[in-house]
Coordinates of C-alpha atoms in Angstrom, one line a residue:
M283 CA -0.2 -0.1 -0.1
R284 CA 1.0 3.4 -0.7
I285 CA 0.1 7.3 1.5
L286 CA 1.3 10.1 0.3
H287 CA 2.1 12.7 3.4
T288 CA 1.4 16.1 2.9
S289 CA 0.0 19.3 4.9
D290 CA 0.1 22.7 5.7
W291 CA -1.6 23.8 2.4
H292 CA -2.9 26.8 4.0
I293 CA -5.5 27.3 1.3
G294 CA -6.6 31.3 1.1
R295 CA -3.3 32.4 2.2
S296 CA -1.8 35.1 0.1
F297 CA 2.0 36.2 -1.0
H298 CA 2.9 40.0 -0.5
G299 CA -0.7 40.5 -1.4
T300 CA -1.0 38.2 -3.8
G301 CA -4.1 35.6 -3.8
M302 CA -2.6 32.3 -3.6
L303 CA -6.2 30.5 -4.9
P304 CA -5.1 30.1 -8.8
V305 CA -2.2 28.3 -7.1
Q306 CA -3.1 25.9 -4.4
Q307 CA -5.9 24.4 -7.0
R308 CA -3.2 23.8 -9.0
A309 CA -1.0 22.6 -6.2
L310 CA -3.8 19.8 -5.0
E311 CA -5.1 19.2 -8.4
Q312 CA -0.7 17.9 -9.0
L313 CA -1.6 16.0 -5.9
A314 CA -4.1 14.2 -7.6
E315 CA -2.1 13.1 -10.2
I316 CA 1.1 12.1 -8.0
V317 CA -2.0 10.0 -6.2
V318 CA -2.9 8.3 -9.9
Q319 CA 0.8 7.9 -11.0
H320 CA 1.6 5.8 -7.7
G321 CA -1.2 4.1 -7.0
I322 CA -2.4 5.9 -3.5
A323 CA -4.9 4.1 -1.2
A324 CA -4.3 6.9 1.0
V325 CA -3.5 10.7 1.8
V326 CA -2.5 12.1 4.9
V327 CA -2.5 16.3 5.5
S328 CA -1.3 16.9 8.6
G329 CA -3.0 19.9 9.6
D330 CA -3.6 23.7 9.0
I331 CA -5.5 23.0 5.8
Y332 CA -6.8 26.4 6.4
D333 CA -4.6 29.8 6.9
R334 CA -7.4 31.3 9.0
A335 CA -9.5 29.9 11.8
L336 CA -12.3 31.8 9.8
P337 CA -11.7 30.9 6.5
A338 CA -13.4 33.1 3.6
A339 CA -15.9 32.0 1.0
D340 CA -14.0 30.8 -2.3
A341 CA -11.2 29.2 0.6
V342 CA -13.9 26.4 1.2
R343 CA -15.1 26.4 -2.2
T344 CA -10.7 25.4 -2.8
L345 CA -10.9 22.5 -0.4
D346 CA -14.1 21.5 -1.0
A347 CA -12.9 21.4 -4.7
G348 CA -9.5 20.1 -3.6
L349 CA -10.9 17.2 -1.7
A350 CA -13.2 16.8 -4.4
T351 CA -11.2 15.6 -7.3
L352 CA -8.7 13.7 -4.8
R353 CA -11.7 11.6 -3.9
E354 CA -11.8 11.0 -7.2
T355 CA -8.9 8.4 -7.3
G356 CA -10.7 6.2 -5.3
A357 CA -8.0 6.9 -2.3
E358 CA -9.0 7.1 1.3
L359 CA -9.2 11.3 2.8
V360 CA -7.4 11.4 6.0
L361 CA -6.8 15.0 8.1
T362 CA -6.0 16.5 11.0
S363 CA -6.5 20.1 12.2
G364 CA -3.5 22.2 12.8
N365 CA -3.2 25.7 14.7
H366 CA -4.1 27.6 12.1
D367 CA -7.3 26.0 11.8
S368 CA -10.3 26.1 13.7
S369 CA -11.3 22.3 14.8
I370 CA -15.0 22.3 15.5
R371 CA -15.2 23.9 11.4
L372 CA -12.9 21.6 9.8
G373 CA -14.6 18.9 11.6
F374 CA -18.6 20.3 10.9
G375 CA -20.1 16.6 8.8
R376 CA -17.6 14.8 9.6
E377 CA -19.3 12.1 10.5
L378 CA -21.2 12.0 6.5
M379 CA -17.7 12.5 5.1
R380 CA -16.5 9.3 7.2
A381 CA -18.9 7.6 4.6
S382 CA -17.6 8.8 1.8
G383 CA -14.0 7.4 2.5
V384 CA -13.1 11.5 4.0
H385 CA -12.4 10.7 7.6
F386 CA -11.0 14.1 10.0
R387 CA -9.7 14.2 12.7
T388 CA -9.8 17.4 15.0
Q389 CA -10.1 16.7 18.3
I390 CA -9.5 15.4 21.2
A391 CA -11.9 11.8 21.1
D392 CA -10.8 11.3 18.0
I393 CA -7.2 10.4 18.8
T394 CA -7.5 6.4 19.7
H395 CA -9.5 5.5 16.6
P396 CA -7.6 5.4 14.1
V397 CA -7.9 4.9 10.0
V398 CA -7.9 1.2 9.7
L399 CA -7.1 -0.3 5.7
E400 CA -6.0 -3.6 4.8
D401 CA -3.6 -3.5 2.5
P402 CA -3.9 -6.0 -0.8
D403 CA -0.1 -7.6 -0.4
G404 CA -0.8 -7.8 3.1
G405 CA -1.4 -7.3 6.8
T406 CA -2.5 -3.8 8.0
V407 CA -2.0 -0.5 8.3
A408 CA -3.8 2.1 10.7
I409 CA -3.6 6.1 10.9
W410 CA -3.7 7.8 14.0
G411 CA -4.1 11.7 14.0
I412 CA -3.2 13.6 16.7
P413 CA -4.9 17.2 15.8
Y414 CA -3.4 20.3 16.8
L415 CA -3.2 20.4 20.6
D416 CA -3.0 24.3 21.8
P417 CA -2.1 22.9 26.0
G418 CA -4.0 26.1 27.4
T419 CA -7.3 24.3 26.1
S420 CA -5.8 20.5 26.0
A421 CA -4.2 19.2 29.2
G422 CA -6.5 20.1 31.6
H423 CA -8.6 16.5 29.6
W424 CA -5.2 14.8 30.8
G425 CA -4.0 16.4 33.9
V426 CA -0.7 17.3 32.6
E427 CA 1.4 20.6 32.9
A428 CA 0.2 23.0 30.0
Q429 CA 3.7 21.7 27.6
H430 CA 4.0 21.3 23.8
T431 CA 5.4 17.9 25.3
A432 CA 3.5 17.2 27.5
V433 CA -0.1 16.9 26.0
I434 CA 1.5 15.0 23.0
Q435 CA 3.3 12.7 25.4
A436 CA -0.1 11.7 27.0
A437 CA -2.0 12.3 23.2
V438 CA 0.8 9.5 22.3
N439 CA 0.2 7.5 25.3
D440 CA -3.6 7.1 25.0
I441 CA -2.8 5.6 21.3
R442 CA -0.1 3.7 22.8
Q443 CA -3.7 2.2 25.3
A444 CA -5.7 1.7 22.2
Q445 CA -3.0 0.0 21.3
E446 CA -2.6 -2.9 23.9
S447 CA -7.0 -3.0 24.2
Q448 CA -7.4 -4.3 20.0
Q449 CA -4.8 -7.0 19.9
H450 CA -5.9 -6.7 15.8
L451 CA -4.1 -3.0 15.9
G452 CA -0.9 -4.3 18.8
R453 CA 2.4 -3.2 17.6
D454 CA 3.0 -6.4 15.5
Q455 CA -0.4 -6.8 14.3
A456 CA -0.4 -3.6 11.6
A457 CA 1.6 -0.4 10.2
H458 CA 1.2 2.6 12.4
V459 CA 1.2 5.7 10.8
V460 CA 0.7 8.6 13.8
M461 CA -0.4 11.9 12.2
A462 CA 0.2 15.2 14.3
H463 CA 1.5 19.0 14.0
L464 CA 4.0 20.7 16.2
F465 CA 7.3 21.3 16.3
A466 CA 9.3 18.8 16.5
A467 CA 13.5 19.0 17.6
G468 CA 16.2 19.2 14.8
G469 CA 13.0 21.1 12.3
T470 CA 14.5 24.6 10.7
G471 CA 11.1 26.7 10.2
S472 CA 10.7 29.6 8.0
D473 CA 9.2 32.8 7.6
S474 CA 5.9 31.4 7.2
E475 CA 5.2 29.6 10.0
R476 CA 2.9 30.8 12.7
D477 CA 5.1 30.8 15.9
I478 CA 2.9 27.7 18.4
G479 CA 5.4 29.1 20.9
A480 CA 4.6 28.1 23.8
H481 CA 2.6 28.2 27.3
H482 CA 3.2 30.6 30.0
D483 CA 4.5 27.8 31.7
E484 CA 7.2 27.3 29.6
T485 CA 10.3 28.2 30.4
T486 CA 13.0 26.9 28.4
V487 CA 14.8 29.5 26.5
G488 CA 15.3 27.9 22.5
T489 CA 13.4 25.1 22.5
L490 CA 9.5 27.2 23.7
G491 CA 7.3 25.0 22.1
Q492 CA 9.5 21.9 20.5
V493 CA 8.5 18.6 20.5
P494 CA 11.5 15.3 21.1
A495 CA 11.1 13.2 18.5
S496 CA 11.7 10.4 20.5
I497 CA 8.0 10.8 21.5
F498 CA 6.7 8.8 17.8
E499 CA 9.6 6.4 19.0
G500 CA 7.6 2.7 18.1
F501 CA 5.7 4.3 15.2
D502 CA 6.7 3.2 11.6
Y503 CA 6.2 6.8 11.0
A504 CA 5.4 10.2 12.2
A505 CA 3.9 12.4 9.2
L506 CA 4.5 15.6 11.1
G507 CA 2.7 19.1 9.7
H508 CA 3.5 22.6 10.7
L509 CA 7.2 23.7 9.2
H510 CA 7.0 24.1 5.3
G511 CA 10.2 22.9 4.7
R512 CA 9.6 19.0 3.4
Q513 CA 12.7 17.4 5.9
T514 CA 13.7 14.1 7.4
I515 CA 13.9 14.4 11.0
S516 CA 15.2 11.3 11.9
P517 CA 14.2 8.1 9.9
A518 CA 10.8 7.2 10.8
V519 CA 9.7 11.4 11.3
R520 CA 9.9 13.6 8.3
Y521 CA 7.3 16.9 7.1
S522 CA 6.1 17.1 3.8
G523 CA 6.3 20.4 4.3
S524 CA 3.6 23.2 1.8
P525 CA 2.9 22.3 -1.5
V526 CA 3.5 25.7 -2.5
A527 CA 6.2 28.6 -0.8
Y528 CA 4.5 30.9 1.6
S529 CA 7.6 33.4 2.2
F530 CA 10.8 34.8 0.8
S531 CA 12.8 32.4 2.9
E532 CA 11.3 29.4 1.2
A533 CA 13.0 30.3 -2.4
D534 CA 15.7 27.6 -1.8
H535 CA 12.9 24.6 -1.1
T536 CA 11.8 22.1 -3.1
K537 CA 8.0 21.7 -2.7
G538 CA 6.7 18.4 -2.5
A539 CA 5.3 15.7 0.1
W540 CA 6.4 12.0 0.8
V541 CA 4.8 8.7 -1.1
I542 CA 5.4 5.7 1.5
T543 CA 5.2 1.7 1.0
T544 CA 3.6 0.1 3.6
G545 CA 3.5 -5.2 3.5
Q546 CA 3.1 -7.2 5.8
N547 CA 3.0 -5.1 8.9
R548 CA 5.4 -2.4 8.4
V549 CA 6.8 0.3 6.1
T550 CA 9.4 -0.7 3.6
D551 CA 10.5 2.3 1.5
I552 CA 9.6 6.0 1.1
Q553 CA 10.6 8.3 -1.4
P554 CA 9.6 12.2 -1.9
V555 CA 7.4 13.5 -5.0
D556 CA 8.2 16.6 -5.9
L557 CA 5.2 19.4 -7.3
S558 CA 5.9 22.9 -8.9
A559 CA 2.2 24.5 -9.0
G560 CA 3.8 28.2 -7.6
K561 CA 6.0 30.5 -9.1
K562 CA 9.4 30.9 -9.2
L563 CA 11.0 32.7 -5.8
A564 CA 14.2 35.2 -6.5
R565 CA 16.2 37.1 -4.0
L566 CA 18.5 40.0 -6.0
T567 CA 20.7 41.9 -3.6
G568 CA 22.8 45.3 -4.8
E569 CA 23.1 48.4 -6.0
I570 CA 20.5 49.6 -8.9
D571 CA 22.7 49.7 -11.4
D572 CA 23.7 46.0 -11.3
L573 CA 20.0 44.5 -10.7
L574 CA 18.9 47.1 -13.7
D575 CA 21.5 46.1 -16.3
N576 CA 23.2 42.4 -15.0
P577 CA 21.9 39.8 -17.7
E578 CA 22.6 37.2 -14.7
H579 CA 19.2 38.2 -13.6
T580 CA 17.5 37.5 -16.2
W581 CA 16.2 34.9 -15.1
A582 CA 13.8 36.2 -11.9
E583 CA 12.2 38.8 -14.7
D584 CA 9.1 36.0 -14.4
A585 CA 9.2 34.9 -10.6
W586 CA 8.1 36.9 -7.9
C587 CA 10.8 39.3 -6.7
Q588 CA 12.7 40.1 -3.3
I589 CA 14.7 42.7 -3.6
T590 CA 17.2 44.7 -1.0
V591 CA 18.3 47.8 -2.6
T592 CA 22.1 48.6 -1.7
D593 CA 23.1 51.6 -2.6
E594 CA 24.0 54.4 -0.1
Q595 CA 21.6 56.6 -1.3
R596 CA 17.5 55.5 -2.2
P597 CA 17.9 55.7 -5.5
P598 CA 15.3 58.3 -7.9
R599 CA 12.0 56.5 -8.3
A600 CA 13.8 52.9 -8.1
Y601 CA 10.9 50.6 -7.6
Q602 CA 9.0 52.9 -9.9
R603 CA 12.1 51.4 -12.4
L604 CA 12.9 47.9 -10.5
K605 CA 9.6 46.3 -11.5
Q606 CA 9.9 47.6 -15.4
R607 CA 12.7 44.4 -15.7
F608 CA 11.3 42.6 -12.7
P609 CA 7.1 42.5 -13.1
E610 CA 6.1 40.2 -10.1
L611 CA 8.4 42.7 -7.3
L612 CA 6.2 41.9 -4.1
N613 CA 8.7 43.4 -1.9
F614 CA 10.9 46.2 -2.6
I615 CA 13.9 46.8 0.9
L616 CA 16.3 50.0 0.9
A617 CA 19.3 48.8 3.4
P618 CA 21.8 50.9 2.9
S619 CA 25.2 50.2 2.7
G620 CA 27.2 52.1 4.4
N621 CA 24.9 55.3 6.4
P622 CA 26.3 59.3 4.8
P623 CA 26.9 61.7 7.6
T624 CA 23.1 63.1 6.9
R625 CA 22.2 60.1 8.5
Q626 CA 24.0 59.4 11.5
L627 CA 22.2 62.2 13.4
T628 CA 18.5 61.6 15.0
Y629 CA 15.8 63.7 13.0
A630 CA 16.2 66.0 16.0
K631 CA 19.4 66.9 15.9
R632 CA 18.9 67.7 12.4
L633 CA 15.6 69.9 12.9
A634 CA 17.5 72.0 15.8
S635 CA 20.4 73.2 13.5
A636 CA 17.9 74.2 10.8
T637 CA 18.0 77.8 9.8
T638 CA 15.4 78.7 7.4
D639 CA 12.4 77.0 6.1
L640 CA 13.6 75.7 3.3
D641 CA 16.2 73.4 6.2
V642 CA 12.9 71.7 7.9
V643 CA 12.1 70.2 4.8
T644 CA 14.9 69.1 2.4
D645 CA 16.6 67.3 6.1
F646 CA 12.8 66.1 6.0
I647 CA 12.7 64.2 2.9
D648 CA 16.5 63.1 3.5
H649 CA 15.1 61.5 6.8
V650 CA 12.4 59.8 5.3
R651 CA 13.5 58.8 2.0
G652 CA 17.3 58.3 2.4
R653 CA 18.2 60.9 -0.1
P654 CA 18.5 64.0 0.2
A655 CA 16.7 66.9 -2.0
S656 CA 17.8 67.1 -5.3
Q657 CA 18.7 71.0 -7.1
A658 CA 15.2 71.1 -8.6
E659 CA 13.6 69.6 -5.9
K660 CA 14.8 72.1 -3.7
H661 CA 14.2 74.9 -6.8
W662 CA 10.4 73.3 -6.5
I663 CA 10.8 73.6 -2.5
S664 CA 11.8 77.6 -2.4
Q665 CA 9.6 79.2 -4.9
A666 CA 7.1 76.8 -2.7
L667 CA 7.5 78.0 0.4
E668 CA 7.9 81.9 -1.5
Q669 CA 4.5 81.6 -2.5
V670 CA 2.8 79.9 1.2
G671 CA 5.1 83.6 2.4
R672 CA 3.2 85.2 0.3
E673 CA -0.6 84.1 0.4
G674 CA 0.3 85.0 4.3
R675 CA 1.3 88.2 3.8
D676 CA -2.0 89.1 2.0
A677 CA -4.1 87.7 4.4
N678 CA -2.3 90.2 7.2
L679 CA -3.4 92.7 5.0
R680 CA -6.6 91.3 4.2

């Protein structure tokens, strides 16, 4: 039997103000194509199905269509809630959908009820879904400390007890796959993940919210969600990552999923599969003349771009000029490689040294824009100040 591990769809999220629904729809279609190509029997989605607890109507429609397309392949679907999801809203209609092969695991009560599938090559596969467990609200159920490791350990203990109480689901009687949405120690994050952080009682600096991967020892595979880069924490504990990029920090990611093969009550193989739904991401840094003229940047002209301009003074119309070469410029950053002496003064100090109205205005322009006013600009400002002065004198005479 083959199982496809994916997660962190974040349906409804935008990318620097650019809507992602068409890209997300294509990613779900690619997942369905992978299901057909690889003969996948079950798709497990480990949390953050939506990007927000109250998703917009078009996000709900996109997920509805995506689940229908995946289910049409014949694969069973198992979905857990993540920290971005509302467990109640995501799990609505779960009993009705279970009959059609779509299984939601969004409540603590679901943890001990696996989706059990028979392997055509012999054996059984039990898929256990642990929804995202907020320590502050879930710790009381088990009477444990309000801390991520404690609540996950309690959930895993419940699963182990369920395995022991059901002989046909003992450790040697089935291949056991567990789904969870958390930050596993040793994982690498990116800028697009919301920090699940830690409850106020957690005080271990540097490891807040992290859960040791060893907590899943004894499972044949742990299908994790939350981190957006596909990665291996241990041979049996892995993140699929998000199917598309959600921040420029993911520019070097290869987006995709994992295909897990089982047989004779164990996992026999794990292979990556790649997705290509999103645009290329480009992170360019340099002085504006190089950015505009260097042919080495040609590849980025049709990519979503983050561009950092390092000129000591902000070049005139920098954003507009870059936009002409890179139409998909989404994030413009000014980071001077050096600081002109005038920038080292606070605006208050510069204002105190101003002797004329023209000085006040031009110092303000330099402070805000990072580039002194040009001679032409000074001329226009002088004319405006003279006009204001004349109008004020005329008003006084009247």
